[in-house]
Amino acid sequence: SSRSVEVVVANVRPMELMLGKILGVGAVGLTQYAIWVIAAMNFAVPGLIGAGAFEGAAALLSPVLLGFFVVFFVLGYFQFASIYAAVGAAFNTEEEAQQMQTVVSMCMVVPLVMMVPVLANPDSTLAVVLSLVPLFAPVLFFVRMTVQMPPAWQIALCLVLLVGSIFAIARVAAAVYRVGILMYGKRPTVREIVAWMRS
């Protein structure tokens, strides 16, 4: 809204700007999780005041599960950050983007709603299918892992689908971002946004 992006884009390509924003905020998120993990590990040391509450939780966290947590966090973050970058670039103000943000946010709410049936029966057809849908996988597949480790082929398929969807979404987001970041004036129509994606 301040049009300072025009000065930035004069020195940096829009794709570099988008990736820089996504990587920067992602690094902050990973740093925050690292602080939480280190704090939890320190509290789990026997003899510390209040350590008993953390000892049981620390025993449940295997290194493999922590590793997959980081993998799913990073993949899920890149997926939704790319979508939000495209939405943010397509509209001039937050108010204009709010309707589209609501649609994207619903994709994040569905896994939270479906978490209960997935936890109750992680090997059911519903749980397996929903956890392999790329938009839901970062939450639901990891939830399945915490209850019971899925077969290796499902893990591999989930990761392949997630990485593929990230590349597809990032490519579309970059096209929208490249055109939309410097658009001012009227609100873009759905047809115009689709045309930006195809360009």
PDB file of C-alpha atoms in Angstrom:
ATOM      1  CA  SER A   1       0.000   0.000   0.000  1.00  0.00           C
ATOM      2  CA  SER A   2       2.957   2.367   0.548  1.00  0.00           C
ATOM      3  CA  ARG A   3       4.350   1.356  -2.880  1.00  0.00           C
ATOM      4  CA  SER A   4       7.797   0.857  -1.393  1.00  0.00           C
ATOM      5  CA  VAL A   5       7.796  -2.499  -3.216  1.00  0.00           C
ATOM      6  CA  GLU A   6       8.446  -0.593  -6.463  1.00  0.00           C
ATOM      7  CA  VAL A   7      11.842   0.463  -5.099  1.00  0.00           C
ATOM      8  CA  VAL A   8      12.606  -3.090  -3.928  1.00  0.00           C
ATOM      9  CA  VAL A   9      11.576  -4.706  -7.231  1.00  0.00           C
ATOM     10  CA  ALA A  10      13.848  -2.266  -9.094  1.00  0.00           C
ATOM     11  CA  ASN A  11      16.791  -4.050  -7.441  1.00  0.00           C
ATOM     12  CA  VAL A  12      15.443  -7.582  -6.873  1.00  0.00           C
ATOM     13  CA  ARG A  13      13.443  -9.865  -9.139  1.00  0.00           C
ATOM     14  CA  PRO A  14       9.871 -10.570  -7.889  1.00  0.00           C
ATOM     15  CA  MET A  15      10.622 -14.315  -7.614  1.00  0.00           C
ATOM     16  CA  GLU A  16      13.648 -13.596  -5.400  1.00  0.00           C
ATOM     17  CA  LEU A  17      11.549 -11.246  -3.261  1.00  0.00           C
ATOM     18  CA  MET A  18       8.812 -13.860  -2.832  1.00  0.00           C
ATOM     19  CA  LEU A  19      11.283 -16.629  -1.964  1.00  0.00           C
ATOM     20  CA  GLY A  20      13.157 -14.322   0.420  1.00  0.00           C
ATOM     21  CA  LYS A  21       9.967 -13.504   2.304  1.00  0.00           C
ATOM     22  CA  ILE A  22       8.944 -17.162   2.491  1.00  0.00           C
ATOM     23  CA  LEU A  23      12.393 -18.401   3.582  1.00  0.00           C
ATOM     24  CA  GLY A  24      12.826 -15.613   6.137  1.00  0.00           C
ATOM     25  CA  VAL A  25       9.541 -16.216   7.933  1.00  0.00           C
ATOM     26  CA  GLY A  26      10.080 -20.002   7.723  1.00  0.00           C
ATOM     27  CA  ALA A  27      13.491 -19.666   9.391  1.00  0.00           C
ATOM     28  CA  VAL A  28      11.866 -17.669  12.205  1.00  0.00           C
ATOM     29  CA  GLY A  29       9.285 -20.448  12.695  1.00  0.00           C
ATOM     30  CA  LEU A  30      11.950 -23.156  12.824  1.00  0.00           C
ATOM     31  CA  THR A  31      13.967 -21.082  15.309  1.00  0.00           C
ATOM     32  CA  GLN A  32      10.905 -20.776  17.522  1.00  0.00           C
ATOM     33  CA  TYR A  33      10.328 -24.543  17.450  1.00  0.00           C
ATOM     34  CA  ALA A  34      14.017 -25.169  18.203  1.00  0.00           C
ATOM     35  CA  ILE A  35      13.740 -22.955  21.298  1.00  0.00           C
ATOM     36  CA  TRP A  36      10.664 -24.889  22.452  1.00  0.00           C
ATOM     37  CA  VAL A  37      12.370 -28.271  21.925  1.00  0.00           C
ATOM     38  CA  ILE A  38      15.520 -27.179  23.794  1.00  0.00           C
ATOM     39  CA  ALA A  39      13.415 -25.798  26.649  1.00  0.00           C
ATOM     40  CA  ALA A  40      11.362 -29.013  26.840  1.00  0.00           C
ATOM     41  CA  MET A  41      14.535 -31.129  26.872  1.00  0.00           C
ATOM     42  CA  ASN A  42      15.948 -29.040  29.728  1.00  0.00           C
ATOM     43  CA  PHE A  43      12.737 -29.375  31.740  1.00  0.00           C
ATOM     44  CA  ALA A  44      12.787 -33.133  31.235  1.00  0.00           C
ATOM     45  CA  VAL A  45      16.039 -33.463  33.215  1.00  0.00           C
ATOM     46  CA  PRO A  46      15.315 -35.409  36.438  1.00  0.00           C
ATOM     47  CA  GLY A  47      15.702 -33.392  39.622  1.00  0.00           C
ATOM     48  CA  LEU A  48      14.512 -30.083  38.215  1.00  0.00           C
ATOM     49  CA  ILE A  49      11.392 -28.501  39.704  1.00  0.00           C
ATOM     50  CA  GLY A  50       8.421 -29.417  37.540  1.00  0.00           C
ATOM     51  CA  ALA A  51      10.446 -31.924  35.534  1.00  0.00           C
ATOM     52  CA  GLY A  52       7.985 -34.748  36.197  1.00  0.00           C
ATOM     53  CA  ALA A  53       5.366 -33.203  33.922  1.00  0.00           C
ATOM     54  CA  PHE A  54       7.817 -33.136  31.007  1.00  0.00           C
ATOM     55  CA  GLU A  55       9.524 -36.515  31.500  1.00  0.00           C
ATOM     56  CA  GLY A  56       6.563 -38.514  30.155  1.00  0.00           C
ATOM     57  CA  ALA A  57       6.188 -36.239  27.122  1.00  0.00           C
ATOM     58  CA  ALA A  58       9.914 -36.396  26.371  1.00  0.00           C
ATOM     59  CA  ALA A  59       9.822 -40.203  26.478  1.00  0.00           C
ATOM     60  CA  LEU A  60       7.127 -40.213  23.754  1.00  0.00           C
ATOM     61  CA  LEU A  61       9.140 -38.019  21.385  1.00  0.00           C
ATOM     62  CA  SER A  62      11.466 -40.213  19.396  1.00  0.00           C
ATOM     63  CA  PRO A  63      14.194 -38.658  17.227  1.00  0.00           C
ATOM     64  CA  VAL A  64      12.451 -40.105  14.152  1.00  0.00           C
ATOM     65  CA  LEU A  65       9.172 -38.408  15.101  1.00  0.00           C
ATOM     66  CA  LEU A  66      10.961 -35.108  15.746  1.00  0.00           C
ATOM     67  CA  GLY A  67      12.657 -35.406  12.361  1.00  0.00           C
ATOM     68  CA  PHE A  68       9.342 -35.978  10.602  1.00  0.00           C
ATOM     69  CA  PHE A  69       7.855 -33.048  12.522  1.00  0.00           C
ATOM     70  CA  VAL A  70      10.495 -30.750  11.013  1.00  0.00           C
ATOM     71  CA  VAL A  71       9.971 -32.249   7.528  1.00  0.00           C
ATOM     72  CA  PHE A  72       6.183 -31.808   7.645  1.00  0.00           C
ATOM     73  CA  PHE A  73       6.479 -28.339   9.167  1.00  0.00           C
ATOM     74  CA  VAL A  74       8.812 -27.188   6.391  1.00  0.00           C
ATOM     75  CA  LEU A  75       6.781 -28.768   3.576  1.00  0.00           C
ATOM     76  CA  GLY A  76       3.454 -27.546   4.959  1.00  0.00           C
ATOM     77  CA  TYR A  77       4.866 -24.093   5.532  1.00  0.00           C
ATOM     78  CA  PHE A  78       6.194 -23.776   1.962  1.00  0.00           C
ATOM     79  CA  GLN A  79       2.873 -24.958   0.596  1.00  0.00           C
ATOM     80  CA  PHE A  80       0.712 -22.441   2.443  1.00  0.00           C
ATOM     81  CA  ALA A  81       3.262 -19.609   2.303  1.00  0.00           C
ATOM     82  CA  SER A  82       3.254 -19.850  -1.499  1.00  0.00           C
ATOM     83  CA  ILE A  83      -0.542 -19.724  -1.572  1.00  0.00           C
ATOM     84  CA  TYR A  84      -0.664 -16.733   0.775  1.00  0.00           C
ATOM     85  CA  ALA A  85       2.076 -14.942  -1.203  1.00  0.00           C
ATOM     86  CA  ALA A  86      -0.031 -15.287  -4.367  1.00  0.00           C
ATOM     87  CA  VAL A  87      -3.161 -14.056  -2.571  1.00  0.00           C
ATOM     88  CA  GLY A  88      -1.278 -11.125  -1.058  1.00  0.00           C
ATOM     89  CA  ALA A  89       0.207 -10.096  -4.393  1.00  0.00           C
ATOM     90  CA  ALA A  90      -3.090 -10.308  -6.277  1.00  0.00           C
ATOM     91  CA  PHE A  91      -4.856  -7.678  -4.158  1.00  0.00           C
ATOM     92  CA  ASN A  92      -3.973  -4.111  -3.192  1.00  0.00           C
ATOM     93  CA  THR A  93      -5.264  -4.081   0.397  1.00  0.00           C
ATOM     94  CA  GLU A  94      -5.859  -6.545   3.204  1.00  0.00           C
ATOM     95  CA  GLU A  95      -9.602  -5.946   2.982  1.00  0.00           C
ATOM     96  CA  GLU A  96      -9.653  -7.024  -0.666  1.00  0.00           C
ATOM     97  CA  ALA A  97      -7.633 -10.161   0.061  1.00  0.00           C
ATOM     98  CA  GLN A  98      -9.681 -11.192   3.099  1.00  0.00           C
ATOM     99  CA  GLN A  99     -12.319 -13.156   1.167  1.00  0.00           C
ATOM    100  CA  MET A 100      -9.688 -15.221  -0.611  1.00  0.00           C
ATOM    101  CA  GLN A 101      -7.745 -15.666   2.634  1.00  0.00           C
ATOM    102  CA  THR A 102     -10.885 -17.174   4.173  1.00  0.00           C
ATOM    103  CA  VAL A 103     -10.978 -19.832   1.437  1.00  0.00           C
ATOM    104  CA  VAL A 104      -7.298 -20.663   2.018  1.00  0.00           C
ATOM    105  CA  SER A 105      -7.838 -20.735   5.791  1.00  0.00           C
ATOM    106  CA  MET A 106     -10.622 -23.300   5.361  1.00  0.00           C
ATOM    107  CA  CYS A 107      -8.035 -25.652   3.851  1.00  0.00           C
ATOM    108  CA  MET A 108      -6.168 -25.351   7.153  1.00  0.00           C
ATOM    109  CA  VAL A 109      -9.288 -25.889   9.282  1.00  0.00           C
ATOM    110  CA  VAL A 110     -10.355 -29.156   7.596  1.00  0.00           C
ATOM    111  CA  PRO A 111      -7.376 -31.154   8.986  1.00  0.00           C
ATOM    112  CA  LEU A 112      -8.085 -29.845  12.499  1.00  0.00           C
ATOM    113  CA  VAL A 113     -11.713 -30.959  12.241  1.00  0.00           C
ATOM    114  CA  MET A 114     -10.748 -34.367  10.837  1.00  0.00           C
ATOM    115  CA  MET A 115      -8.054 -34.939  13.465  1.00  0.00           C
ATOM    116  CA  VAL A 116     -10.438 -36.747  15.858  1.00  0.00           C
ATOM    117  CA  PRO A 117     -11.532 -39.503  13.424  1.00  0.00           C
ATOM    118  CA  VAL A 118      -7.936 -39.895  12.211  1.00  0.00           C
ATOM    119  CA  LEU A 119      -6.676 -40.281  15.792  1.00  0.00           C
ATOM    120  CA  ALA A 120      -9.449 -42.765  16.570  1.00  0.00           C
ATOM    121  CA  ASN A 121      -8.632 -45.006  13.603  1.00  0.00           C
ATOM    122  CA  PRO A 122      -5.361 -44.057  11.851  1.00  0.00           C
ATOM    123  CA  ASP A 123      -5.482 -47.036   9.441  1.00  0.00           C
ATOM    124  CA  SER A 124      -9.040 -46.445   8.181  1.00  0.00           C
ATOM    125  CA  THR A 125      -9.589 -45.640   4.500  1.00  0.00           C
ATOM    126  CA  LEU A 126     -10.787 -42.134   5.410  1.00  0.00           C
ATOM    127  CA  ALA A 127      -7.641 -41.437   7.472  1.00  0.00           C
ATOM    128  CA  VAL A 128      -5.284 -42.771   4.792  1.00  0.00           C
ATOM    129  CA  VAL A 129      -6.941 -40.890   1.907  1.00  0.00           C
ATOM    130  CA  LEU A 130      -7.234 -37.577   3.789  1.00  0.00           C
ATOM    131  CA  SER A 131      -3.664 -37.791   5.056  1.00  0.00           C
ATOM    132  CA  LEU A 132      -2.379 -38.203   1.485  1.00  0.00           C
ATOM    133  CA  VAL A 133      -4.170 -35.068   0.188  1.00  0.00           C
ATOM    134  CA  PRO A 134      -1.308 -32.542  -0.072  1.00  0.00           C
ATOM    135  CA  LEU A 135      -3.200 -29.649   1.569  1.00  0.00           C
ATOM    136  CA  PHE A 136      -4.104 -31.822   4.578  1.00  0.00           C
ATOM    137  CA  ALA A 137      -0.992 -34.031   4.745  1.00  0.00           C
ATOM    138  CA  PRO A 138       1.276 -31.806   6.882  1.00  0.00           C
ATOM    139  CA  VAL A 139      -1.173 -32.101   9.786  1.00  0.00           C
ATOM    140  CA  LEU A 140      -3.066 -35.367   9.282  1.00  0.00           C
ATOM    141  CA  PHE A 141      -0.174 -37.560   8.161  1.00  0.00           C
ATOM    142  CA  PHE A 142       1.936 -36.434  11.091  1.00  0.00           C
ATOM    143  CA  VAL A 143      -1.007 -37.067  13.456  1.00  0.00           C
ATOM    144  CA  ARG A 144      -1.206 -40.614  12.091  1.00  0.00           C
ATOM    145  CA  MET A 145       2.515 -41.023  12.734  1.00  0.00           C
ATOM    146  CA  THR A 146       2.156 -40.039  16.392  1.00  0.00           C
ATOM    147  CA  VAL A 147      -0.421 -42.793  16.944  1.00  0.00           C
ATOM    148  CA  GLN A 148       0.979 -45.527  14.711  1.00  0.00           C
ATOM    149  CA  MET A 149       3.769 -45.344  12.125  1.00  0.00           C
ATOM    150  CA  PRO A 150       2.278 -45.781   8.621  1.00  0.00           C
ATOM    151  CA  PRO A 151       3.863 -48.164   6.090  1.00  0.00           C
ATOM    152  CA  ALA A 152       6.995 -46.910   4.322  1.00  0.00           C
ATOM    153  CA  TRP A 153       5.234 -46.727   0.932  1.00  0.00           C
ATOM    154  CA  GLN A 154       2.621 -44.345   2.358  1.00  0.00           C
ATOM    155  CA  ILE A 155       5.330 -42.127   3.859  1.00  0.00           C
ATOM    156  CA  ALA A 156       7.186 -42.030   0.517  1.00  0.00           C
ATOM    157  CA  LEU A 157       3.974 -41.354  -1.450  1.00  0.00           C
ATOM    158  CA  CYS A 158       2.954 -38.579   0.949  1.00  0.00           C
ATOM    159  CA  LEU A 159       6.334 -36.845   0.674  1.00  0.00           C
ATOM    160  CA  VAL A 160       6.376 -37.135  -3.137  1.00  0.00           C
ATOM    161  CA  LEU A 161       2.840 -35.682  -3.377  1.00  0.00           C
ATOM    162  CA  LEU A 162       3.731 -32.863  -0.981  1.00  0.00           C
ATOM    163  CA  VAL A 163       6.922 -31.890  -2.801  1.00  0.00           C
ATOM    164  CA  GLY A 164       5.141 -32.072  -6.175  1.00  0.00           C
ATOM    165  CA  SER A 165       2.294 -29.886  -4.955  1.00  0.00           C
ATOM    166  CA  ILE A 166       4.761 -27.354  -3.523  1.00  0.00           C
ATOM    167  CA  PHE A 167       6.506 -27.005  -6.899  1.00  0.00           C
ATOM    168  CA  ALA A 168       3.148 -26.645  -8.703  1.00  0.00           C
ATOM    169  CA  ILE A 169       1.780 -24.112  -6.206  1.00  0.00           C
ATOM    170  CA  ALA A 170       5.048 -22.143  -6.120  1.00  0.00           C
ATOM    171  CA  ARG A 171       5.090 -21.924  -9.911  1.00  0.00           C
ATOM    172  CA  VAL A 172       1.519 -20.586 -10.009  1.00  0.00           C
ATOM    173  CA  ALA A 173       2.200 -18.281  -7.045  1.00  0.00           C
ATOM    174  CA  ALA A 174       5.317 -16.894  -8.745  1.00  0.00           C
ATOM    175  CA  ALA A 175       3.316 -16.084 -11.891  1.00  0.00           C
ATOM    176  CA  VAL A 176       0.622 -14.276  -9.882  1.00  0.00           C
ATOM    177  CA  TYR A 177       3.232 -12.571  -7.685  1.00  0.00           C
ATOM    178  CA  ARG A 178       5.258 -11.349 -10.683  1.00  0.00           C
ATOM    179  CA  VAL A 179       2.274  -9.543 -12.233  1.00  0.00           C
ATOM    180  CA  GLY A 180       0.166  -8.753  -9.177  1.00  0.00           C
ATOM    181  CA  ILE A 181       2.861  -7.201  -6.995  1.00  0.00           C
ATOM    182  CA  LEU A 182       2.910  -4.012  -9.074  1.00  0.00           C
ATOM    183  CA  MET A 183      -0.811  -3.846  -9.916  1.00  0.00           C
ATOM    184  CA  TYR A 184      -2.609  -0.846  -8.453  1.00  0.00           C
ATOM    185  CA  GLY A 185      -6.048   0.622  -8.866  1.00  0.00           C
ATOM    186  CA  LYS A 186      -8.909  -1.745  -9.547  1.00  0.00           C
ATOM    187  CA  ARG A 187      -9.437  -5.082  -7.852  1.00  0.00           C
ATOM    188  CA  PRO A 188      -8.453  -7.951 -10.178  1.00  0.00           C
ATOM    189  CA  THR A 189     -11.140 -10.309 -11.411  1.00  0.00           C
ATOM    190  CA  VAL A 190     -10.885 -14.097 -11.222  1.00  0.00           C
ATOM    191  CA  ARG A 191     -10.391 -14.172 -15.008  1.00  0.00           C
ATOM    192  CA  GLU A 192      -7.434 -11.778 -14.743  1.00  0.00           C
ATOM    193  CA  ILE A 193      -5.822 -13.830 -11.963  1.00  0.00           C
ATOM    194  CA  VAL A 194      -6.217 -16.999 -14.057  1.00  0.00           C
ATOM    195  CA  ALA A 195      -4.597 -15.169 -16.993  1.00  0.00           C
ATOM    196  CA  TRP A 196      -1.659 -14.211 -14.723  1.00  0.00           C
ATOM    197  CA  MET A 197      -1.274 -17.879 -13.754  1.00  0.00           C
ATOM    198  CA  ARG A 198      -1.112 -18.930 -17.404  1.00  0.00           C
ATOM    199  CA  SER A 199       1.425 -16.261 -18.401  1.00  0.00           C
TER     200      SER A 199
END
